[in-house]
Coordinates of C-alpha atoms in Angstrom, one line a residue:
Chain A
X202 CA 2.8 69.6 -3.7
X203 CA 6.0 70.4 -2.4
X204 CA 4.9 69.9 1.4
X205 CA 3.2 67.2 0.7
X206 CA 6.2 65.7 -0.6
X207 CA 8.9 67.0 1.7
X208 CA 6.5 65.7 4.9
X209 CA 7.6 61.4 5.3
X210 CA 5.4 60.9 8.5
X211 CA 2.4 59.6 6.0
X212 CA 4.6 57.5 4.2
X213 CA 6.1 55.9 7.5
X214 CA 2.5 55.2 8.3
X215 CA 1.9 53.6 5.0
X216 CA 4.9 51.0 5.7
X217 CA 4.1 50.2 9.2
X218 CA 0.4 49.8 8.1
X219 CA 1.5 47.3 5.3
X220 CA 4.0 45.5 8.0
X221 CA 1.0 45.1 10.0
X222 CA -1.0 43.7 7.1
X223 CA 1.8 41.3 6.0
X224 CA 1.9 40.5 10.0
X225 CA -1.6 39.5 10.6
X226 CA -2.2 37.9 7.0
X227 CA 1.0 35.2 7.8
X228 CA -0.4 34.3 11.7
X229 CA -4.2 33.7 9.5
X230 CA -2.4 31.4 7.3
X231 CA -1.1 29.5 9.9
X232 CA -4.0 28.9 11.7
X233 CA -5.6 26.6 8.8
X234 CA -1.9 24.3 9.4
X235 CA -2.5 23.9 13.2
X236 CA -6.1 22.9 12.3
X237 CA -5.2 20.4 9.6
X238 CA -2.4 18.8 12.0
X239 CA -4.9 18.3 15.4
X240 CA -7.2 16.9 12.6
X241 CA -4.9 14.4 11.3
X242 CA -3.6 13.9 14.5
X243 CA -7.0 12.9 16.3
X244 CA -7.7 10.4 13.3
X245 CA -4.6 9.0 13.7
X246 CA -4.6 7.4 16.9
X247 CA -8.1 5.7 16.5
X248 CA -7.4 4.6 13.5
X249 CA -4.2 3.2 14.6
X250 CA -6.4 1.7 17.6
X251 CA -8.6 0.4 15.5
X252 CA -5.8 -1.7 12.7
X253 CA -4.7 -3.5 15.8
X254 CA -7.7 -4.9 17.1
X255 CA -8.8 -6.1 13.5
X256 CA -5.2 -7.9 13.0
X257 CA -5.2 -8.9 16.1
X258 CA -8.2 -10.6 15.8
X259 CA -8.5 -11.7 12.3
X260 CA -8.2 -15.5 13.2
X261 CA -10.7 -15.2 16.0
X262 CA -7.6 -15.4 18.6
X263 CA -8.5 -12.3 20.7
X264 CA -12.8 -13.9 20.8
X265 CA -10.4 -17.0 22.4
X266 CA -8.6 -15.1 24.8
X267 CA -11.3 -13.4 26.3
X268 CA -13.1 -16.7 26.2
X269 CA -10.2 -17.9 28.9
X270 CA -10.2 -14.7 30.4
X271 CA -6.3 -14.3 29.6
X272 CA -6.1 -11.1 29.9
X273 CA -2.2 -11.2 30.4
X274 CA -1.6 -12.3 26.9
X275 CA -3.7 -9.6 25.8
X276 CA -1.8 -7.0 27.3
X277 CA 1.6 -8.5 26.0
X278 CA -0.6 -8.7 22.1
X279 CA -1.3 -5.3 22.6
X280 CA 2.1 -4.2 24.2
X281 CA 3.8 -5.7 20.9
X282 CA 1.5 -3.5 18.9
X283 CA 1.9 -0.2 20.1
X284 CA 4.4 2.1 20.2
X285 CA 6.4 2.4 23.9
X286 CA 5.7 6.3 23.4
X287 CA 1.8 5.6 23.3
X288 CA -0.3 4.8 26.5
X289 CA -3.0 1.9 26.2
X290 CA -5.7 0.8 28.1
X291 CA -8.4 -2.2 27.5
X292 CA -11.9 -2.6 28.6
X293 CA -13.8 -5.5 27.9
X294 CA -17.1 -6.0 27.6
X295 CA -19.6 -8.9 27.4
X296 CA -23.1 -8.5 25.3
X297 CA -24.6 -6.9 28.3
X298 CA -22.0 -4.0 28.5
X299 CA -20.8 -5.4 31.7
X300 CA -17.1 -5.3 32.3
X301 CA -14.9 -8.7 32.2
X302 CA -11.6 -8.1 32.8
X303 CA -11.3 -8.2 36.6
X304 CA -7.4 -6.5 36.2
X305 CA -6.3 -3.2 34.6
X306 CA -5.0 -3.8 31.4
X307 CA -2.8 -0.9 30.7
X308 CA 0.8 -0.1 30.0
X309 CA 0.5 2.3 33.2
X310 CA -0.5 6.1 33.6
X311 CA -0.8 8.4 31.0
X312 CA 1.9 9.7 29.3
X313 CA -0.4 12.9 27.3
X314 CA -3.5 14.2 27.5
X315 CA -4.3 13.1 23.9
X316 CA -6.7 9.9 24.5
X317 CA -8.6 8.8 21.4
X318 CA -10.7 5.6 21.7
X319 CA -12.0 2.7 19.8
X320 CA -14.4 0.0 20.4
X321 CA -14.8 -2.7 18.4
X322 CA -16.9 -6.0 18.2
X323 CA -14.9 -9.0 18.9
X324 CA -16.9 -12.1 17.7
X325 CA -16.3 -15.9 18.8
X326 CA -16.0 -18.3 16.0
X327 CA -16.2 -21.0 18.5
X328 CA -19.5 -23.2 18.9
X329 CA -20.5 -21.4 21.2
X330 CA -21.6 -18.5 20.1
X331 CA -20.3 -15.0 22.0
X332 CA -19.5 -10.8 20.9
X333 CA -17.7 -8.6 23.2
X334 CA -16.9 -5.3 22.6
X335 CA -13.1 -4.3 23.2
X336 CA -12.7 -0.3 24.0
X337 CA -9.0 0.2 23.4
X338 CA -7.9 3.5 24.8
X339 CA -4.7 5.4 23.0
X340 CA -2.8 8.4 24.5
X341 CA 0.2 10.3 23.6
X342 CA 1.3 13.5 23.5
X343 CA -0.4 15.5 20.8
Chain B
X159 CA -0.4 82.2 12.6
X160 CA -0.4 79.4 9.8
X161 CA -2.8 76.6 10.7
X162 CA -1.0 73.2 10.1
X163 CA -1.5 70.7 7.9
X164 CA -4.3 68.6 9.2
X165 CA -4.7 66.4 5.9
X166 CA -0.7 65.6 6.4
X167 CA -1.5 64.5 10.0
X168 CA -4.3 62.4 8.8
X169 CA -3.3 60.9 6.3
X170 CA -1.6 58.1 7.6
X171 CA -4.7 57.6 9.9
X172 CA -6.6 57.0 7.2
X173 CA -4.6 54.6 5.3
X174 CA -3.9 52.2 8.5
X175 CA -7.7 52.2 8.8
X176 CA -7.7 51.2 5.5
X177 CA -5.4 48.6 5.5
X178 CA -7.3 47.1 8.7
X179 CA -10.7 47.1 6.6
X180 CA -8.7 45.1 3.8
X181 CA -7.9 42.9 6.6
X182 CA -10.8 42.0 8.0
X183 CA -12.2 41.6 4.8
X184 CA -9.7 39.0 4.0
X185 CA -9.9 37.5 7.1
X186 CA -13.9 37.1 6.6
X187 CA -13.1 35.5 2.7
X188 CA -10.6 33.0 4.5
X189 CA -12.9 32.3 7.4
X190 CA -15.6 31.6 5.1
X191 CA -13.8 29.4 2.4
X192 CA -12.5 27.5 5.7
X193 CA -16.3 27.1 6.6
X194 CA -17.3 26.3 3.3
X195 CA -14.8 23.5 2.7
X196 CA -15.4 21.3 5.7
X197 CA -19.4 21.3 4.7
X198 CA -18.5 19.5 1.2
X199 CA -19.1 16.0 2.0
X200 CA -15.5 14.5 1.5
X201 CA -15.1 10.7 1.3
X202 CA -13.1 9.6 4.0
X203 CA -11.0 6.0 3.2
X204 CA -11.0 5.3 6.7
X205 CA -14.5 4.8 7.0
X206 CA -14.0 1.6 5.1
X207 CA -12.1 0.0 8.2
X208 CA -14.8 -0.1 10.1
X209 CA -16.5 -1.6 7.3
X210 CA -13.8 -4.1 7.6
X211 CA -13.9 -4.6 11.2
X212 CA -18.2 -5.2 11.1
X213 CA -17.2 -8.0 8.1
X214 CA -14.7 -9.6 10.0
X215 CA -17.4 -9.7 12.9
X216 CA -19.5 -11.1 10.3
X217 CA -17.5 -13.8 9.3
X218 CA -16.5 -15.1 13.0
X219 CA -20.3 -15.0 13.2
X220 CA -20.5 -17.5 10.3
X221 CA -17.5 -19.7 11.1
X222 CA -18.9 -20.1 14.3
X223 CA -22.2 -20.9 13.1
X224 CA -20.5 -23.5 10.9
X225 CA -19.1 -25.1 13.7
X226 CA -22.1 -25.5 15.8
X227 CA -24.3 -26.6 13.1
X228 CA -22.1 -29.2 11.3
X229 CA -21.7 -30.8 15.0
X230 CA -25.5 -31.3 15.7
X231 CA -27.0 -27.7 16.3
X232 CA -30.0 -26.4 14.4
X233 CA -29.9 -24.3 11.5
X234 CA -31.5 -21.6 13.3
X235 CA -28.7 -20.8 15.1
X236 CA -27.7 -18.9 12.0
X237 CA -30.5 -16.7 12.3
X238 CA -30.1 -16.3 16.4
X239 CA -26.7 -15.6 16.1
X240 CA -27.1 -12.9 13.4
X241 CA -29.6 -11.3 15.6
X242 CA -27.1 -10.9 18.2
X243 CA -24.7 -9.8 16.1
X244 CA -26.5 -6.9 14.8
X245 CA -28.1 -5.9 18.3
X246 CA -24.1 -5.8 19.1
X247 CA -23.5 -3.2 15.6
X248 CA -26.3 -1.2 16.2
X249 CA -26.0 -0.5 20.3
X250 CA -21.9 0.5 19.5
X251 CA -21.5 3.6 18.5
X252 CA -19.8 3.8 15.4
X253 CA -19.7 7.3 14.6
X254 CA -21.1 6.6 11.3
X255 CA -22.8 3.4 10.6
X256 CA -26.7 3.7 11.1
X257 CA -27.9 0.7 9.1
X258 CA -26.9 -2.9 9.4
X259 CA -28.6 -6.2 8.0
X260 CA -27.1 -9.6 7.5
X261 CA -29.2 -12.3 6.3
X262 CA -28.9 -15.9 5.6
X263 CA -28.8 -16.8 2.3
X264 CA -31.6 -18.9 0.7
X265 CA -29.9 -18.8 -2.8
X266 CA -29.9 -22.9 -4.2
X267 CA -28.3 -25.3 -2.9
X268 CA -28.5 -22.8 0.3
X269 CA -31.3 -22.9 3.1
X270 CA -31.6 -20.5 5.3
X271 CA -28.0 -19.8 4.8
X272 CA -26.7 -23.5 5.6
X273 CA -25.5 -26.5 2.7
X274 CA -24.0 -29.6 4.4
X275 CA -23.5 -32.2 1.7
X276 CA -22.1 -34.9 3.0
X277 CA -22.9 -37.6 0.3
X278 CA -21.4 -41.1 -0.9
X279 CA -19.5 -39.5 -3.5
X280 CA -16.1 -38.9 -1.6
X281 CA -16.7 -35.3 -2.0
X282 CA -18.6 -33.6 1.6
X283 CA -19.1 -29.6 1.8
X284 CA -20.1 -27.8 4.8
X285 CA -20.6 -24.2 4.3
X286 CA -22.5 -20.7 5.0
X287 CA -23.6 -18.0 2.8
X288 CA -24.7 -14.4 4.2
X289 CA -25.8 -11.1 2.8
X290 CA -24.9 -8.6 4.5
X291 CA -25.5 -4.6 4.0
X292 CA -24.3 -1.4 5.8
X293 CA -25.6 2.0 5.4
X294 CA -23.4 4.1 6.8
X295 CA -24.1 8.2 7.2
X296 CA -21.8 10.5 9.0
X297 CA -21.1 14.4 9.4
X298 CA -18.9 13.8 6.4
X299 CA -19.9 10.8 4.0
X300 CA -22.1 8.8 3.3
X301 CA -22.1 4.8 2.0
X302 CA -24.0 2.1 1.1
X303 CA -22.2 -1.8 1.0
X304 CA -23.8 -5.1 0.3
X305 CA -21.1 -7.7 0.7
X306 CA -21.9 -11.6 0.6
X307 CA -19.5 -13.8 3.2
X308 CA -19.2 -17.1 2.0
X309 CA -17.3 -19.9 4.8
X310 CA -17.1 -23.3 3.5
X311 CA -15.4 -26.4 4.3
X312 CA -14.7 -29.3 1.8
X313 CA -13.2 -32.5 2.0
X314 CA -12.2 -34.6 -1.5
X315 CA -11.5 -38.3 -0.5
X316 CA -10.0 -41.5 -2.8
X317 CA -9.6 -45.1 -1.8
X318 CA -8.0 -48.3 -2.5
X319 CA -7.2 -51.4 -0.9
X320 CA -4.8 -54.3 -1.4
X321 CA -6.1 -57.6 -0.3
X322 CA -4.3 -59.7 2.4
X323 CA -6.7 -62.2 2.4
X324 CA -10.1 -63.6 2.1
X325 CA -11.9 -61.0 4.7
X326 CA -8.6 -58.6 5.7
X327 CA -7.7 -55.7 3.3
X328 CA -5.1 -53.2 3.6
X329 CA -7.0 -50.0 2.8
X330 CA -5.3 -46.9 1.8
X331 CA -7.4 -43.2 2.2
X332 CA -6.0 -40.4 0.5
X333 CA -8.3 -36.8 1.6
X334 CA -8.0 -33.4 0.8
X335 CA -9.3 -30.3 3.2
X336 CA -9.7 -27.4 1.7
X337 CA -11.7 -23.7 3.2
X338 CA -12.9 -20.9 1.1
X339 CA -9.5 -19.6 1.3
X340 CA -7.2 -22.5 -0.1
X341 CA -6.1 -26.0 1.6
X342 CA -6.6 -26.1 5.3
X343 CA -5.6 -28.5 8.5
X344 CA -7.4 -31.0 10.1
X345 CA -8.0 -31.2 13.7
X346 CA -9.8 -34.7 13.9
X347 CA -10.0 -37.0 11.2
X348 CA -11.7 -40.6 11.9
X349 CA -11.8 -43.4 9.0
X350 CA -14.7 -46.2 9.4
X351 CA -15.6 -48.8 6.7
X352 CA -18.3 -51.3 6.6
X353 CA -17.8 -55.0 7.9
X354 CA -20.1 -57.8 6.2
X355 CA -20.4 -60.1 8.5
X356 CA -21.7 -58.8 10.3
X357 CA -23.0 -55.5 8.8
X358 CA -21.9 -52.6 10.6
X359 CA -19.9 -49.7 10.3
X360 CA -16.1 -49.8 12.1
X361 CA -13.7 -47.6 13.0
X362 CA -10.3 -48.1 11.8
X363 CA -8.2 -48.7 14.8
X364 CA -4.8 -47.5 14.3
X365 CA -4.6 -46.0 11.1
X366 CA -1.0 -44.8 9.9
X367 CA -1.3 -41.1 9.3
X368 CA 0.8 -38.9 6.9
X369 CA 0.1 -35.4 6.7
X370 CA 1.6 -34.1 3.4
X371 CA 1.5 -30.3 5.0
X372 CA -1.2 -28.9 2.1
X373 CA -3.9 -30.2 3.6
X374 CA -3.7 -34.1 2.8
X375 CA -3.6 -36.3 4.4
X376 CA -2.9 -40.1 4.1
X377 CA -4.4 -43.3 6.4
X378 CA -3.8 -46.8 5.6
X379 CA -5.3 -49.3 7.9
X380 CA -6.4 -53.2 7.8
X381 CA -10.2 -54.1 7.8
X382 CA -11.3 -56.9 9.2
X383 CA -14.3 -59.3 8.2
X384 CA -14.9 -57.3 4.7
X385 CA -15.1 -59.8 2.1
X386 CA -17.5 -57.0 -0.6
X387 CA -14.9 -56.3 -3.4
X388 CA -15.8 -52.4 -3.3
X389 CA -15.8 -51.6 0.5
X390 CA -17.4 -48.7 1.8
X391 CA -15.6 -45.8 3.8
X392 CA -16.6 -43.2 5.7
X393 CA -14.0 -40.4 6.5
X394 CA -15.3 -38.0 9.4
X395 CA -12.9 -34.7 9.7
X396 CA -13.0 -31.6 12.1
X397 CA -10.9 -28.9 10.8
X398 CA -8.9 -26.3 12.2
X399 CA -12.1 -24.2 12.6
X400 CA -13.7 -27.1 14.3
X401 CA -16.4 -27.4 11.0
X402 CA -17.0 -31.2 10.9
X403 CA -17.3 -32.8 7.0
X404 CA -18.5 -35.9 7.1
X405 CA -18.6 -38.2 3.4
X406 CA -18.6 -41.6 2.1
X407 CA -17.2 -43.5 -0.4
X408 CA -16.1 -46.6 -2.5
X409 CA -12.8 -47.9 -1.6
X410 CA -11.8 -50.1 -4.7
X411 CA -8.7 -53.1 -5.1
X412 CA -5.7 -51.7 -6.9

């Protein structure tokens, strides 16, 4: 009893071994908060892709645009949208998935190598009757 | 010679192996409550934008409809435009939506998803009614919505006239323009009445326009050769949306 008390090298043991523990057990539970933030951070730029075609469009003024091929005003709509830390491009399609706009409409190269997409429907309310689908292309720095 | 303490030396061995079995038992509890949790189908809110963005689709669809029918076109253009509509939902691929169905209403006074009453009471619809469903599954969630899109265009028209003489009448025409959401502008409006001798319908050259701002709007013009003392009016309008309402009415003296 008395050796076993009067040797420490077991006890040292003990403490590293539960510094160890305490070590590994923190890095696991931070490994659930980077998943949660690339999560929300994925979602986020779709989503945020995805609000500004649908207010862009709510009065059918993006179906008219396309309809006059005015893809300048489209990029300045878009430009005003966005933040000038995010990177945007557009691709527009007509019913038969073939590409319209016959210049890049961007803000430029990328500025991340976070690019989330979004396509949505863009439908004419003119007379005459036409859907495109709009691929809007977000990047930033994740 | 005294052996040494073996068991001492040990010991401590022992108890880091220990701790590392604790460890990775943890670590296998926390992978698998991780695991467990993203299988538990969770409702996303998001998912309801896209629902929003297919609607709004929807209702261009309608709108544009509207406007082709109410100038000439044939109701079936309803139907055809629907069609390529959901060809355009179902080939994009929205990570969750697997069903989509929108169909023209044939709920009274509605066929095949089209009312255009444009009658001799001073009142004239144009409208569209469509049902419209999306089942949408995904990884997470899934949703069922049935949603009904109603786009209408009314026009409410009153009349009066003061005579100047025997066959020249200073008419006035007050008409209102509403849509399903509230008052709306016009783009076109033309104001005809009927002459009696001889009998035909004319339109009101020069009328003197005031647009109130809340979607009325009021013409007074002079008729010519109209001796009847309740003269008929027609009022044709386009609104902003380029939906034509066409109705008639009874323009009365003061």
């Amino acid at each position: 009893m008395r050796r076993f008390l009067s040797n420490k090298r077991g006890h040292i043991r003990v403490i590293e071994a539960f510094f160890a523990s305490v070590l590994m057990l923190s890095s696991l539970a931070l490994i659930p908060a980077f998943q949660d933030y690339s999560v929300a951070s994925e979602g986020s730029l779709s989503s945020k892709a995805r609000n500004i075609l649908v207010s862009l469009d709510s009065g059918g003024q993006l179906a008219n645009l396309i309809d006059q091929r005015n893809w300048t005003t489209i990029e300045s709509l878009i430009r005003s949208c966005i933040s000038p830390t995010l990177w945007f491009n557009v691709t527009v399609f007509d019913n038969n998935h073939e590409i319209l706009n016959n210049r890049l409409i961007s803000s430029g190269s990328t500025i991340g190598d976070h690019i989330e997409v979004y396509e949505y429907i863009c439908a004419s309310i003119n007379a005459t009757y036409t859907v495109y689908t709009i691929r809007l292309q977000l990047g930033g720095l994740n | 010679m005294t052996k040494p303490y073996p068991n001492n030396k040990n010991r401590g061995q022992i108890l880091v192996i220990t701790s590392l079995v604790v460890v990775l038992l943890l670590m296998s509890t926390i992978v698998y409550v991780t695991e467990t949790q993203k299988n538990v189908p969770i409702y996303h809110p998001d998912a309801n934008i896209d629902f929003i963005a297919v609607k709004q689709a929807v209702m261009h669809t309608a709108v544009s409809a509207l406007a082709n029918i109410s100038n000439g076109g044939a109701t079936s253009i309803l139907h055809d435009d629907l069609t390529m509509l959901n060809s355009a939902v179902t080939d994009l691929s929205y990570s969750t939506f697997t069903g989509f169905e929108a169909t023209p209403s044939n709920e009274a006074p509605y066929i095949d998803g089209v009312w255009l009453d444009w009658g001799a009471t001073g009142q004239g619809v144009s409208s569209i009614l469509i049902e419209f469903a999306l089942n949408s599954s995904g990884n997470t969630a899934s949703c069922y919505i049935q949603h009904i899109i109603n786009v209408t265009s009314s026009i409410a028209v009153n009349s009066n006239y003061i005579p100047i003489n025997e066959s020249q009448k200073q008419v006035t025409v007050l008409c209102t323009l509403f849509t399903e959401n509230g008052f709306a502008s016009a783009d076109k409006i033309e104001y005809y009445y009927q002459q009696d001798s001889p009998n035909l319908w004319v339109q009101a050259t020069t009328p003197v326009i005031t647009n109130y701002g809340n979607g009325t709007y009021q013409a007074v013009f002079t008729t010519q050769n109209t001796t009847q003392i309740n003269l008929p009016i027609s009022v044709h309008c386009q609104d902003g949306r380029a939906v034509s309402i066409w109705t008639n009415t009874t323009s009365t003296q003061t």
